[in-house]
CSV table of C-alpha atoms and ligand atoms in Angstrom, one decimal:
chain,number,residue,atom,x,y,z
A,21,UNK,CA,21.0,-19.5,11.7
A,22,UNK,CA,22.0,-19.5,15.4
A,23,UNK,CA,19.2,-19.1,17.9
A,24,UNK,CA,19.9,-16.5,20.5
A,25,UNK,CA,18.7,-17.9,23.9
A,26,UNK,CA,17.5,-14.5,25.0
A,27,UNK,CA,16.1,-13.5,21.7
A,28,UNK,CA,12.6,-12.1,22.0
A,29,UNK,CA,11.2,-11.2,18.6
A,30,UNK,CA,9.2,-8.2,17.8
A,31,UNK,CA,6.0,-9.1,16.0
A,32,UNK,CA,3.7,-6.7,14.2
A,33,UNK,CA,0.1,-7.9,13.9
A,34,UNK,CA,-2.1,-5.9,11.5
A,35,UNK,CA,-5.7,-6.5,12.6
A,36,UNK,CA,-8.8,-5.4,10.8
A,37,UNK,CA,-11.1,-3.3,12.8
A,38,UNK,CA,-14.2,-5.4,12.4
A,39,UNK,CA,-13.2,-9.0,13.1
A,40,UNK,CA,-9.6,-9.6,14.2
A,41,UNK,CA,-9.2,-6.5,16.4
A,42,UNK,CA,-12.4,-7.5,18.2
A,43,UNK,CA,-11.0,-11.0,18.4
A,44,UNK,CA,-7.9,-9.7,20.0
A,45,UNK,CA,-10.1,-7.8,22.4
A,46,UNK,CA,-12.0,-10.8,23.2
A,47,UNK,CA,-8.9,-12.8,23.9
A,48,UNK,CA,-8.0,-10.0,26.4
A,49,UNK,CA,-11.4,-10.0,28.1
A,50,UNK,CA,-11.2,-13.8,28.4
A,51,UNK,CA,-7.7,-13.4,30.0
A,52,UNK,CA,-6.1,-15.6,27.4
A,53,UNK,CA,-2.4,-15.1,27.3
A,54,UNK,CA,-0.4,-14.1,24.3
A,55,UNK,CA,3.2,-12.7,24.4
A,56,UNK,CA,3.6,-9.0,25.0
A,57,UNK,CA,6.0,-8.7,22.0
A,58,UNK,CA,3.0,-8.8,19.6
A,59,UNK,CA,2.3,-5.2,18.7
A,60,UNK,CA,-1.1,-4.8,17.2
A,61,UNK,CA,-1.8,-2.2,14.6
A,62,UNK,CA,-5.5,-1.7,13.8
A,63,UNK,CA,-6.4,-1.1,10.2
A,64,UNK,CA,-9.9,-0.5,8.8
A,65,UNK,CA,-9.9,-3.6,6.7
A,66,UNK,CA,-7.4,-6.2,5.8
A,67,UNK,CA,-7.2,-4.8,2.3
A,68,UNK,CA,-6.0,-1.5,3.8
A,69,UNK,CA,-2.6,-3.3,4.2
A,70,UNK,CA,-0.3,-1.7,1.7
A,71,UNK,CA,2.6,-4.0,1.1
A,72,UNK,CA,4.8,-1.1,1.9
A,73,UNK,CA,3.5,-1.3,5.5
A,74,UNK,CA,4.8,-4.8,5.9
A,75,UNK,CA,8.2,-3.8,4.6
A,76,UNK,CA,8.2,-0.8,6.7
A,77,UNK,CA,7.5,-2.9,9.8
A,78,UNK,CA,10.6,-5.1,8.9
A,79,UNK,CA,12.6,-1.9,8.4
A,80,UNK,CA,11.8,-0.6,11.8
A,81,UNK,CA,12.7,-3.8,13.6
A,82,UNK,CA,9.9,-6.3,13.2
A,83,UNK,CA,11.0,-10.0,13.0
A,84,UNK,CA,7.7,-11.2,11.9
A,85,UNK,CA,4.5,-9.6,10.4
A,86,UNK,CA,1.1,-11.2,10.5
A,87,UNK,CA,-2.1,-9.9,9.0
A,88,UNK,CA,-5.4,-10.9,10.6
A,89,UNK,CA,-8.7,-10.1,8.9
A,90,UNK,CA,-12.3,-11.4,8.7
A,91,UNK,CA,-12.8,-14.8,7.2
A,92,UNK,CA,-13.3,-14.7,3.5
A,93,UNK,CA,-17.0,-14.1,2.9
A,94,UNK,CA,-17.3,-12.2,6.2
A,95,UNK,CA,-15.6,-8.9,5.2
A,96,UNK,CA,-17.4,-5.9,6.7
A,97,UNK,CA,-16.9,-4.2,3.3
A,98,UNK,CA,-18.0,-7.5,1.5
A,99,UNK,CA,-14.9,-8.0,-0.7
A,100,UNK,CA,-11.9,-6.3,1.0
A,101,UNK,CA,-10.3,-9.5,2.2
A,102,UNK,CA,-10.6,-11.2,-1.1
A,103,UNK,CA,-8.4,-8.6,-2.6
A,104,UNK,CA,-6.1,-8.7,0.4
A,105,UNK,CA,-5.8,-12.4,-0.1
A,106,UNK,CA,-4.5,-12.1,-3.6
A,107,UNK,CA,-2.1,-9.3,-2.8
A,108,UNK,CA,-0.6,-11.1,0.2
A,109,UNK,CA,-0.2,-14.3,-1.7
A,110,UNK,CA,1.7,-12.6,-4.5
A,111,UNK,CA,3.7,-10.4,-2.1
A,112,UNK,CA,4.7,-13.4,0.1
A,113,UNK,CA,5.7,-15.3,-3.0
A,114,UNK,CA,7.9,-12.5,-4.1
A,115,UNK,CA,9.6,-12.2,-0.7
A,116,UNK,CA,10.2,-15.9,-0.9
A,117,UNK,CA,11.6,-15.4,-4.4
A,118,UNK,CA,14.1,-12.9,-3.0
A,119,UNK,CA,15.2,-15.4,-0.4
A,120,UNK,CA,13.5,-13.9,2.6
A,121,UNK,CA,12.4,-16.5,5.0
A,122,UNK,CA,8.9,-17.6,4.2
A,123,UNK,CA,7.9,-18.1,7.8
A,124,UNK,CA,8.3,-14.4,8.6
A,125,UNK,CA,5.0,-13.4,7.0
A,126,UNK,CA,1.6,-14.8,7.6
A,127,UNK,CA,-2.1,-14.3,7.1
A,128,UNK,CA,-4.7,-15.7,9.5
A,129,UNK,CA,-8.4,-15.1,9.4
A,130,UNK,CA,-9.8,-14.4,12.9
A,131,UNK,CA,-13.4,-13.5,13.6
A,132,UNK,CA,-14.6,-11.3,16.4
A,133,UNK,CA,-15.7,-14.5,18.2
A,134,UNK,CA,-12.4,-16.3,18.0
A,135,UNK,CA,-10.5,-14.8,20.9
A,136,UNK,CA,-9.0,-18.2,21.6
A,137,UNK,CA,-7.8,-18.6,18.0
A,138,UNK,CA,-6.2,-15.2,18.2
A,139,UNK,CA,-4.2,-16.0,21.3
A,140,UNK,CA,-3.2,-19.4,19.9
A,141,UNK,CA,-2.2,-18.0,16.6
A,142,UNK,CA,0.0,-15.3,18.2
A,143,UNK,CA,1.6,-17.8,20.6
A,144,UNK,CA,2.4,-20.1,17.7
A,145,UNK,CA,3.7,-17.3,15.5
A,146,UNK,CA,5.9,-15.9,18.2
A,147,UNK,CA,7.3,-19.4,18.8
A,148,UNK,CA,8.0,-19.8,15.1
A,149,UNK,CA,9.8,-16.5,14.8
A,150,UNK,CA,11.8,-17.1,18.0
A,151,UNK,CA,13.0,-20.3,16.6
A,152,UNK,CA,13.9,-18.5,13.3
A,153,UNK,CA,15.9,-15.8,15.0
A,154,UNK,CA,16.1,-12.1,14.2
A,155,UNK,CA,15.2,-10.6,10.9
A,156,UNK,CA,18.5,-10.0,9.1
A,157,UNK,CA,17.6,-10.2,5.4
A,158,UNK,CA,15.1,-7.5,5.4
A,159,UNK,CA,16.4,-5.2,8.1
A,160,UNK,CA,17.6,-1.6,7.8
A,161,UNK,CA,20.9,-1.4,9.7
A,162,UNK,CA,20.3,2.3,10.3
A,163,UNK,CA,17.3,1.3,12.4
A,164,UNK,CA,18.9,-1.3,14.5
A,165,UNK,CA,18.7,-0.5,18.1
A,166,UNK,CA,21.3,-2.6,19.9
B,1230,UNK,CA,11.3,-1.1,-43.5
B,1231,UNK,CA,12.5,2.4,-42.6
B,1232,UNK,CA,11.7,3.6,-46.1
B,1233,UNK,CA,8.2,2.3,-46.0
B,1234,UNK,CA,7.6,3.8,-42.6
B,1235,UNK,CA,8.8,7.2,-43.7
B,1236,UNK,CA,6.6,7.0,-46.8
B,1237,UNK,CA,3.6,6.1,-44.7
B,1238,UNK,CA,4.3,8.9,-42.2
B,1239,UNK,CA,4.7,11.4,-45.0
B,1240,UNK,CA,1.4,10.3,-46.5
B,1241,UNK,CA,-0.4,10.7,-43.2
B,1242,UNK,CA,1.1,14.1,-42.6
B,1243,UNK,CA,0.4,15.3,-46.1
B,1244,UNK,CA,-3.2,14.2,-46.2
B,1245,UNK,CA,-3.9,15.7,-42.8
B,1246,UNK,CA,-4.7,12.5,-41.0
B,1247,UNK,CA,-2.2,13.4,-38.3
B,1248,UNK,CA,-0.3,16.5,-37.2
B,1249,UNK,CA,2.7,14.8,-35.6
B,1250,UNK,CA,4.5,11.5,-35.8
B,1251,UNK,CA,6.2,9.6,-32.9
B,1252,UNK,CA,9.2,7.6,-33.9
B,1253,UNK,CA,12.9,7.2,-33.3
B,1254,UNK,CA,15.9,9.3,-34.2
B,1255,UNK,CA,19.6,8.7,-33.7
B,1256,UNK,CA,20.8,9.8,-30.3
B,1257,UNK,CA,24.4,10.6,-29.4
B,1258,UNK,CA,25.6,7.4,-31.0
B,1259,UNK,CA,24.2,5.3,-33.8
B,1260,UNK,CA,22.9,2.7,-31.4
B,1261,UNK,CA,21.2,4.8,-28.8
B,1262,UNK,CA,18.0,5.6,-30.8
B,1263,UNK,CA,15.8,8.0,-28.9
B,1264,UNK,CA,12.1,8.5,-29.2
B,1265,UNK,CA,11.2,11.7,-31.1
B,1266,UNK,CA,8.2,13.6,-32.3
B,1267,UNK,CA,8.3,14.8,-36.0
B,1268,UNK,CA,6.0,17.5,-37.1
B,1269,UNK,CA,7.1,17.9,-40.7
B,1270,UNK,CA,8.1,15.8,-43.7
B,1271,UNK,CA,11.5,17.4,-43.8
B,1272,UNK,CA,12.1,16.5,-40.2
B,1273,UNK,CA,11.1,12.9,-40.9
B,1274,UNK,CA,13.4,12.7,-43.9
B,1275,UNK,CA,16.3,14.2,-42.0
B,1276,UNK,CA,16.1,12.3,-38.7
B,1277,UNK,CA,13.6,9.4,-38.7
B,1278,UNK,CA,15.4,6.1,-38.0
B,1279,UNK,CA,14.1,2.5,-37.6
B,1280,UNK,CA,16.6,-0.3,-37.4
B,1281,UNK,CA,17.8,-3.1,-35.1
B,1282,UNK,CA,18.2,-0.6,-32.2
B,1283,UNK,CA,14.7,0.8,-32.2
B,1284,UNK,CA,14.0,-1.1,-29.0
B,1285,UNK,CA,12.5,1.9,-27.2
B,1286,UNK,CA,8.8,1.4,-26.5
B,1287,UNK,CA,6.9,4.5,-27.6
B,1288,UNK,CA,3.6,3.8,-25.9
B,1289,UNK,CA,4.3,5.6,-22.7
B,1290,UNK,CA,4.9,8.9,-24.5
B,1291,UNK,CA,1.4,8.9,-25.7
B,1292,UNK,CA,0.0,9.5,-22.3
B,1293,UNK,CA,1.2,13.1,-22.7
B,1294,UNK,CA,1.3,13.3,-26.5
B,1295,UNK,CA,-2.4,12.2,-26.9
B,1296,UNK,CA,-3.4,15.1,-24.7
B,1297,UNK,CA,-1.8,17.7,-26.9
B,1298,UNK,CA,-3.8,19.4,-29.7
B,1299,UNK,CA,-4.1,17.5,-32.9
B,1300,UNK,CA,-3.6,13.9,-33.8
B,1301,UNK,CA,-0.4,11.9,-33.6
B,1302,UNK,CA,0.8,8.8,-35.5
B,1303,UNK,CA,2.9,6.3,-33.7
B,1304,UNK,CA,4.8,3.2,-34.7
B,1305,UNK,CA,4.3,0.2,-32.4
B,1306,UNK,CA,6.2,-3.1,-32.5
B,1307,UNK,CA,4.2,-6.1,-31.3
B,1308,UNK,CA,5.4,-5.9,-27.7
B,1309,UNK,CA,4.8,-2.1,-27.6
B,1310,UNK,CA,1.3,-2.7,-28.8
B,1311,UNK,CA,0.6,-4.7,-25.6
B,1312,UNK,CA,1.8,-1.8,-23.5
B,1313,UNK,CA,-0.3,0.5,-25.6
B,1314,UNK,CA,-3.4,-1.7,-25.1
B,1315,UNK,CA,-2.8,-2.0,-21.4
B,1316,UNK,CA,-2.6,1.8,-21.1
B,1317,UNK,CA,-5.8,2.1,-23.1
B,1318,UNK,CA,-7.4,-0.3,-20.6
B,1319,UNK,CA,-6.3,2.0,-17.8
B,1320,UNK,CA,-7.7,5.0,-19.6
B,1321,UNK,CA,-4.3,6.7,-19.8
B,1322,UNK,CA,-4.2,7.3,-23.5
B,1323,UNK,CA,-6.8,9.2,-25.5
B,1324,UNK,CA,-7.3,6.7,-28.3
B,1325,UNK,CA,-9.1,9.1,-30.7
B,1326,UNK,CA,-6.0,11.3,-30.9
B,1327,UNK,CA,-3.7,8.5,-31.9
B,1328,UNK,CA,-3.2,6.8,-35.2
B,1329,UNK,CA,-1.4,3.5,-34.6
B,1330,UNK,CA,0.8,1.9,-37.3
B,1331,UNK,CA,1.8,-1.6,-36.3
B,1332,UNK,CA,5.2,-2.7,-37.5
B,1333,UNK,CA,6.3,-6.2,-38.0
B,1334,UNK,CA,9.4,-6.9,-35.9
B,1335,UNK,CA,12.1,-9.6,-36.1
B,1336,UNK,CA,13.8,-8.7,-32.8
B,1337,UNK,CA,15.8,-5.7,-31.6
B,1338,UNK,CA,19.5,-5.9,-30.7
B,1339,UNK,CA,21.5,-5.3,-27.6
B,1340,UNK,CA,24.5,-3.1,-28.3
B,1341,UNK,CA,26.4,-4.6,-25.3
B,1342,UNK,CA,26.1,-8.1,-26.8
B,1343,UNK,CA,27.4,-6.8,-30.1
B,1344,UNK,CA,30.3,-5.2,-28.3
B,1345,UNK,CA,31.1,-8.4,-26.4
B,1346,UNK,CA,31.5,-10.1,-29.7
B,1347,UNK,CA,33.1,-7.4,-31.8
B,1348,UNK,CA,35.2,-5.6,-29.2
B,1349,UNK,CA,36.2,-2.0,-29.3
B,1350,UNK,CA,36.1,0.5,-32.2
B,1351,UNK,CA,32.6,-0.1,-33.4
B,1352,UNK,CA,31.7,2.5,-36.1
B,1353,UNK,CA,28.4,1.2,-37.5
B,1354,UNK,CA,26.1,-1.8,-37.6
B,1355,UNK,CA,23.7,-2.6,-40.3
B,1356,UNK,CA,21.3,-5.4,-40.8
B,1357,UNK,CA,21.5,-7.9,-43.6
B,1358,UNK,CA,18.8,-10.6,-43.3
B,1359,UNK,CA,19.5,-12.7,-40.3
B,1360,UNK,CA,22.9,-11.1,-39.8
B,1361,UNK,CA,24.4,-7.9,-38.6
B,1362,UNK,CA,27.4,-6.4,-40.4
B,1363,UNK,CA,29.6,-4.5,-38.0
B,1364,UNK,CA,32.2,-2.0,-39.2
B,1365,UNK,CA,35.1,-1.3,-36.9
B,1366,UNK,CA,38.1,0.9,-37.4
B,1367,UNK,CA,40.0,-1.9,-39.0
B,1368,UNK,CA,37.6,-4.6,-40.1
B,1369,UNK,CA,34.1,-5.6,-41.2
B,1370,UNK,CA,32.6,-8.5,-39.3
B,1371,UNK,CA,29.4,-10.4,-39.7
B,1372,UNK,CA,27.5,-11.8,-36.7
B,1373,UNK,CA,24.3,-13.7,-36.4
B,1374,UNK,CA,21.5,-11.5,-35.2
B,1375,UNK,CA,20.1,-14.2,-33.0
B,1376,UNK,CA,23.3,-14.0,-30.9
B,1377,UNK,CA,22.8,-10.4,-30.0
B,1378,UNK,CA,19.1,-10.0,-29.5
B,1379,UNK,CA,17.8,-8.0,-26.5
B,1380,UNK,CA,16.8,-10.4,-23.7
B,1381,UNK,CA,13.1,-9.8,-24.3
B,1382,UNK,CA,13.5,-10.4,-28.0
B,1383,UNK,CA,15.4,-13.7,-27.5
B,1384,UNK,CA,12.4,-15.0,-25.6
B,1385,UNK,CA,9.8,-12.9,-27.6
B,1386,UNK,CA,6.3,-13.6,-26.2
B,1387,UNK,CA,4.3,-12.5,-29.2
B,1388,UNK,CA,4.6,-11.2,-32.7
B,1389,UNK,CA,1.0,-10.2,-32.6
B,1390,UNK,CA,0.1,-6.5,-32.9
B,1391,UNK,CA,-2.8,-6.1,-30.5
B,1392,UNK,CA,-4.1,-2.7,-31.4
B,1393,UNK,CA,-3.6,-0.9,-34.7
B,1394,UNK,CA,-5.1,1.3,-37.4
B,1395,UNK,CA,-2.9,-0.1,-40.1
B,1396,UNK,CA,0.0,-2.5,-40.4
B,1397,UNK,CA,3.4,-2.4,-42.2
B,1398,UNK,CA,4.5,-5.9,-42.7
B,1399,UNK,CA,2.8,-9.1,-41.6
B,1400,UNK,CA,0.6,-9.6,-38.5
B,1401,UNK,CA,2.1,-12.3,-36.3
B,1402,UNK,CA,1.0,-14.7,-33.6
B,1403,UNK,CA,1.6,-15.3,-29.9
B,1404,UNK,CA,4.9,-17.3,-29.7
B,1405,UNK,CA,6.0,-20.3,-27.7
B,1406,UNK,CA,8.4,-18.7,-25.4
B,1407,UNK,CA,10.7,-20.1,-22.7
B,1408,UNK,CA,10.7,-16.7,-20.9
B,1409,UNK,CA,9.9,-18.3,-17.5
B,1410,UNK,CA,12.8,-20.7,-17.5
B,1411,UNK,CA,15.1,-18.5,-15.6
B,1412,UNK,CA,12.5,-17.7,-13.0
B,1413,UNK,CA,12.0,-21.5,-12.6
B,1414,UNK,CA,15.7,-22.0,-12.2
B,1415,UNK,CA,15.7,-19.5,-9.3
B,1416,UNK,CA,12.7,-21.0,-7.7
B,1417,UNK,CA,14.5,-24.3,-7.6
B,1418,UNK,CA,17.3,-22.8,-5.6
B,1419,UNK,CA,17.4,-22.7,-1.8
B,1420,UNK,CA,16.3,-19.5,-0.1
B,1421,UNK,CA,19.9,-18.8,0.9
B,1422,UNK,CA,21.0,-19.1,-2.7
B,1423,UNK,CA,18.2,-16.9,-3.9
B,1424,UNK,CA,19.0,-14.3,-1.3
B,1425,UNK,CA,22.7,-14.3,-2.4
B,1426,UNK,CA,21.7,-14.1,-6.0
B,1427,UNK,CA,19.5,-11.1,-5.4
B,1428,UNK,CA,21.9,-9.3,-3.1
B,1429,UNK,CA,24.5,-9.6,-5.8
B,1430,UNK,CA,22.1,-8.2,-8.4
B,1431,UNK,CA,20.3,-5.5,-6.4
B,1432,UNK,CA,23.3,-4.2,-4.6
B,1433,UNK,CA,24.5,-2.8,-7.9
B,1434,UNK,CA,21.4,-0.6,-8.2
B,1435,UNK,CA,22.4,3.1,-8.4
B,1436,UNK,CA,18.8,4.2,-8.0
B,1437,UNK,CA,18.9,6.2,-11.2
B,1438,UNK,CA,15.1,5.4,-11.5
B,1439,UNK,CA,15.6,4.7,-15.3
B,1440,UNK,CA,13.6,1.5,-14.9
B,1441,UNK,CA,10.7,3.4,-13.4
B,1442,UNK,CA,10.8,6.3,-15.8
B,1443,UNK,CA,10.8,4.1,-18.9
B,1444,UNK,CA,8.1,1.7,-17.7
B,1445,UNK,CA,4.7,2.1,-19.3
B,1446,UNK,CA,3.0,0.7,-16.2
B,1447,UNK,CA,4.9,3.2,-14.0
B,1448,UNK,CA,3.0,6.2,-15.1
B,1449,UNK,CA,1.7,7.5,-11.9
B,1450,UNK,CA,1.5,11.2,-11.7
B,1451,UNK,CA,3.1,11.1,-8.3
B,1452,UNK,CA,5.3,8.2,-7.6
B,1453,UNK,CA,5.7,6.9,-4.0
B,1454,UNK,CA,9.5,7.1,-4.5
B,1455,UNK,CA,9.3,10.8,-5.2
B,1456,UNK,CA,7.8,11.3,-1.8
B,1457,UNK,CA,10.5,12.7,0.6
B,1458,UNK,CA,8.7,11.0,3.5
B,1459,UNK,CA,8.8,7.5,1.9
B,1460,UNK,CA,12.0,6.5,3.7
B,1461,UNK,CA,13.5,5.3,0.5
B,1462,UNK,CA,15.1,8.5,-0.7
B,1463,UNK,CA,16.7,7.7,-4.0
B,1464,UNK,CA,20.0,7.0,-2.4
B,1465,UNK,CA,22.2,4.4,-4.0
B,1466,UNK,CA,23.6,1.7,-1.7
B,1467,UNK,CA,22.5,3.5,1.4
B,1468,UNK,CA,21.2,0.2,2.8
B,1469,UNK,CA,20.3,-3.1,1.5
B,1470,UNK,CA,16.8,-2.5,2.8
B,1471,UNK,CA,16.3,0.4,0.4
B,1472,UNK,CA,17.3,-1.7,-2.6
B,1473,UNK,CA,14.9,-4.5,-1.6
B,1474,UNK,CA,12.1,-2.0,-0.8
B,1475,UNK,CA,12.4,-0.2,-4.1
B,1476,UNK,CA,12.4,-3.3,-6.2
B,1477,UNK,CA,9.8,-5.2,-4.3
B,1478,UNK,CA,7.4,-2.3,-4.3
B,1479,UNK,CA,8.0,-1.2,-7.8
B,1480,UNK,CA,7.5,-4.8,-9.1
B,1481,UNK,CA,4.4,-5.1,-6.9
B,1482,UNK,CA,2.9,-1.9,-8.2
B,1483,UNK,CA,3.1,-3.1,-11.8
B,1484,UNK,CA,2.1,-6.6,-11.0
B,1485,UNK,CA,-0.8,-7.7,-13.2
B,1486,UNK,CA,-0.3,-4.6,-15.4
B,1487,UNK,CA,3.2,-5.3,-16.5
B,1488,UNK,CA,3.2,-6.6,-20.1
B,1489,UNK,CA,6.7,-7.9,-19.8
B,1490,UNK,CA,7.7,-5.4,-22.4
B,1491,UNK,CA,11.3,-5.7,-21.2
B,1492,UNK,CA,12.0,-2.0,-21.2
B,1493,UNK,CA,13.1,-1.9,-17.5
B,1494,UNK,CA,15.9,-4.5,-18.1
B,1495,UNK,CA,16.9,-2.8,-21.4
B,1496,UNK,CA,17.6,0.6,-19.8
B,1497,UNK,CA,19.1,-0.5,-16.6
B,1498,UNK,CA,22.7,0.8,-16.7
B,1499,UNK,CA,23.7,-1.8,-14.1
B,1500,UNK,CA,22.3,-4.7,-16.1
B,1501,UNK,CA,20.1,-5.9,-13.2
B,1502,UNK,CA,17.7,-8.6,-14.5
B,1503,UNK,CA,14.6,-6.7,-13.5
B,1504,UNK,CA,12.5,-8.9,-15.9
B,1505,UNK,CA,12.9,-11.8,-13.4
B,1506,UNK,CA,11.0,-9.9,-10.8
B,1507,UNK,CA,8.2,-9.0,-13.1
B,1508,UNK,CA,8.0,-12.4,-14.6
B,1509,UNK,CA,7.9,-14.0,-11.2
B,1510,UNK,CA,4.6,-12.1,-10.6
B,1511,UNK,CA,3.4,-13.0,-14.1
B,1512,UNK,CA,4.2,-16.7,-13.6
B,1513,UNK,CA,2.6,-16.7,-10.2
B,1514,UNK,CA,-0.5,-15.1,-11.6
B,1515,UNK,CA,-0.7,-17.6,-14.4
B,1516,UNK,CA,-0.3,-20.5,-12.1
B,1517,UNK,CA,-2.5,-19.3,-9.2
B,1518,UNK,CA,-5.3,-17.4,-10.9
B,1519,UNK,CA,-5.2,-18.7,-14.4
B,1520,UNK,CA,-3.4,-17.6,-17.6
B,1521,UNK,CA,-3.5,-13.8,-17.9
B,1522,UNK,CA,-1.6,-11.5,-20.3
B,1523,UNK,CA,-1.7,-7.8,-19.5
B,1524,UNK,CA,-2.3,-5.8,-22.6
B,1525,UNK,CA,-3.6,-8.7,-24.7
B,1526,UNK,CA,-7.2,-7.2,-24.7
B,1527,UNK,CA,-9.2,-4.4,-23.3
B,1528,UNK,CA,-11.6,-6.4,-21.2
B,1529,UNK,CA,-10.0,-9.0,-19.0
B,1530,UNK,CA,-9.5,-7.8,-15.4
B,1531,UNK,CA,-6.0,-7.7,-14.1
B,1532,UNK,CA,-5.5,-10.4,-11.5
B,1533,UNK,CA,-5.0,-7.9,-8.6
B,1534,UNK,CA,-8.2,-6.1,-9.5
B,1535,UNK,CA,-10.2,-9.3,-9.4
B,1536,UNK,CA,-10.8,-12.3,-7.1
B,1537,UNK,CA,-12.8,-15.5,-6.8
B,1538,UNK,CA,-14.3,-16.8,-3.6
B,1539,UNK,CA,-12.1,-19.9,-3.7
B,1540,UNK,CA,-8.7,-18.3,-4.4
B,1541,UNK,CA,-5.8,-20.0,-2.7
B,1542,UNK,CA,-4.7,-18.8,0.7
B,1543,UNK,CA,-1.3,-17.0,1.0
B,1544,UNK,CA,0.0,-20.1,2.8
B,1545,UNK,CA,0.2,-21.7,-0.6
B,1546,UNK,CA,3.7,-20.1,-0.7
B,1547,UNK,CA,4.9,-22.4,2.1
B,1548,UNK,CA,2.9,-25.4,0.9
B,1549,UNK,CA,4.4,-25.1,-2.5
B,1550,UNK,CA,7.8,-25.2,-1.0
B,1551,UNK,CA,6.9,-28.3,0.8
B,1552,UNK,CA,6.8,-26.7,4.2
B,1553,UNK,CA,3.9,-26.8,6.7
B,1554,UNK,CA,2.8,-23.9,8.8
C,1916,SF4,S1,17.5,1.2,-13.9
C,1916,SF4,FE1,18.8,-0.3,-12.8
C,1916,SF4,S2,20.3,1.0,-11.6
C,1916,SF4,FE2,18.6,2.3,-12.2
C,1916,SF4,S3,17.1,2.3,-10.5
C,1916,SF4,FE3,16.5,0.7,-12.0
C,1916,SF4,S4,17.5,-1.1,-11.2
C,1916,SF4,FE4,18.5,0.6,-10.3
C,1917,SF4,S1,8.0,-3.5,-15.4
C,1917,SF4,FE1,9.5,-3.6,-17.1
C,1917,SF4,S2,8.6,-5.2,-18.4
C,1917,SF4,FE2,7.0,-4.6,-17.0
C,1917,SF4,S3,5.8,-3.0,-18.1
C,1917,SF4,FE3,7.4,-2.0,-16.9
C,1917,SF4,S4,9.2,-1.7,-18.2
C,1917,SF4,FE4,7.8,-3.2,-19.2
C,1918,SF4,S1,6.9,2.7,-8.6
C,1918,SF4,FE1,4.7,2.5,-8.1
C,1918,SF4,S2,4.1,4.6,-7.6
C,1918,SF4,FE2,6.1,4.8,-8.7
C,1918,SF4,S3,5.4,5.1,-10.8
C,1918,SF4,FE3,5.7,2.9,-10.5
C,1918,SF4,S4,3.7,2.1,-10.1
C,1918,SF4,FE4,3.7,4.3,-9.7
């Protein structure tokens, strides 16, 4: 796939309210830089992430989707992220099975204290997706903007 | 077999055990057998059919039928009994209103495969041991049944009837099956090849929803795809995204509840190998969370309704492919 020099990917980051969203906040208050093309969507718990939301994000123009939640064992609701972990594993495997680039989806556990990890994860994810190029295999042409 | 089944159903109707019988009758053509409810012995004698084309899985009909007044008898093949048991587990069927007659099965046939061998002008097909005898306008031909089995029967996972009140024929066992071979073949391809393969298959989908409507696991009272706001509006070939969305989400919704009954692939008018999607989930579940067979019993938790503290991370998908993230 050719890499567009000026390509700036759109990243959707689903962050759980209790850990990762607070982690994102912390990275902000600590003035840690992460790219502006990361759009954060707050969800009550990582297990709120319906697989359809991920596909929808790709449909509406995302080039990469990342889910951030509390570390396993630290879920505010005790077990939500354990369920999310299984769901995402199976979903990502299915996307891979359909030939959709495996790098485009990711799960990362980020606690409320890990502002630095949040920023580093986003920087790295944006770099990966920039290298990969725009999402073409799971896009909806009717939603393309350019 | 058909004779014994009619005799059994007649006996159950006559002695008052049941009020209705769920079975199959001939549809428009001799090979498109349709599920049907019989409420009298005369109706049974006139219409009841069981032959090599009784592929239709009757379990899903029991969600509605078991809620009607009175008791209903149903004939279940081994694979259907897995669907039935899975539905029991999900509390979708009222067990007390159903009388299950398990029937031994030696595989159901795919009329398209018969046609591919016989050609046009097919008038009738009847079974003779391991063979089918096909009558056409101008000839009588014999073919091996093993050449024309439905995909799911060719790789039959089990001859065991999981739930029953009585049996006609012999109880069987779980089979050695190579049903995951095709999934493994796809897994070995490059992502580009897989993407091409699936574009080629899924782009033929006409969104008739037959796969969803026939699927015992797809028995939601309100399906996401009937929601006008879903953004996937039952349009065929509107956009490749819609095709992907429909198939990924449908397969995901039934993951860990799908018994691999094969009905979705059987009814697809476009011959899309939907079983490969479901089996991919089943294979992953077996490999990542331990062997699990939906519908095999009433107690084991489906993989997606369960977890362990040391489950693998989603990054296993990349690691498995040899990539680092
Ligand atoms: S049965 Fe086949 S054509 Fe119809 S919606 Fe399902 S996959 Fe598409
Ligand atoms: S997805 Fe297909 S194989 Fe699985 S339960 Fe539904 S109809 Fe049967
Ligand atoms: S596709 Fe999903 S929502 Fe629709 S009937 Fe099947 S399981 Fe239910």
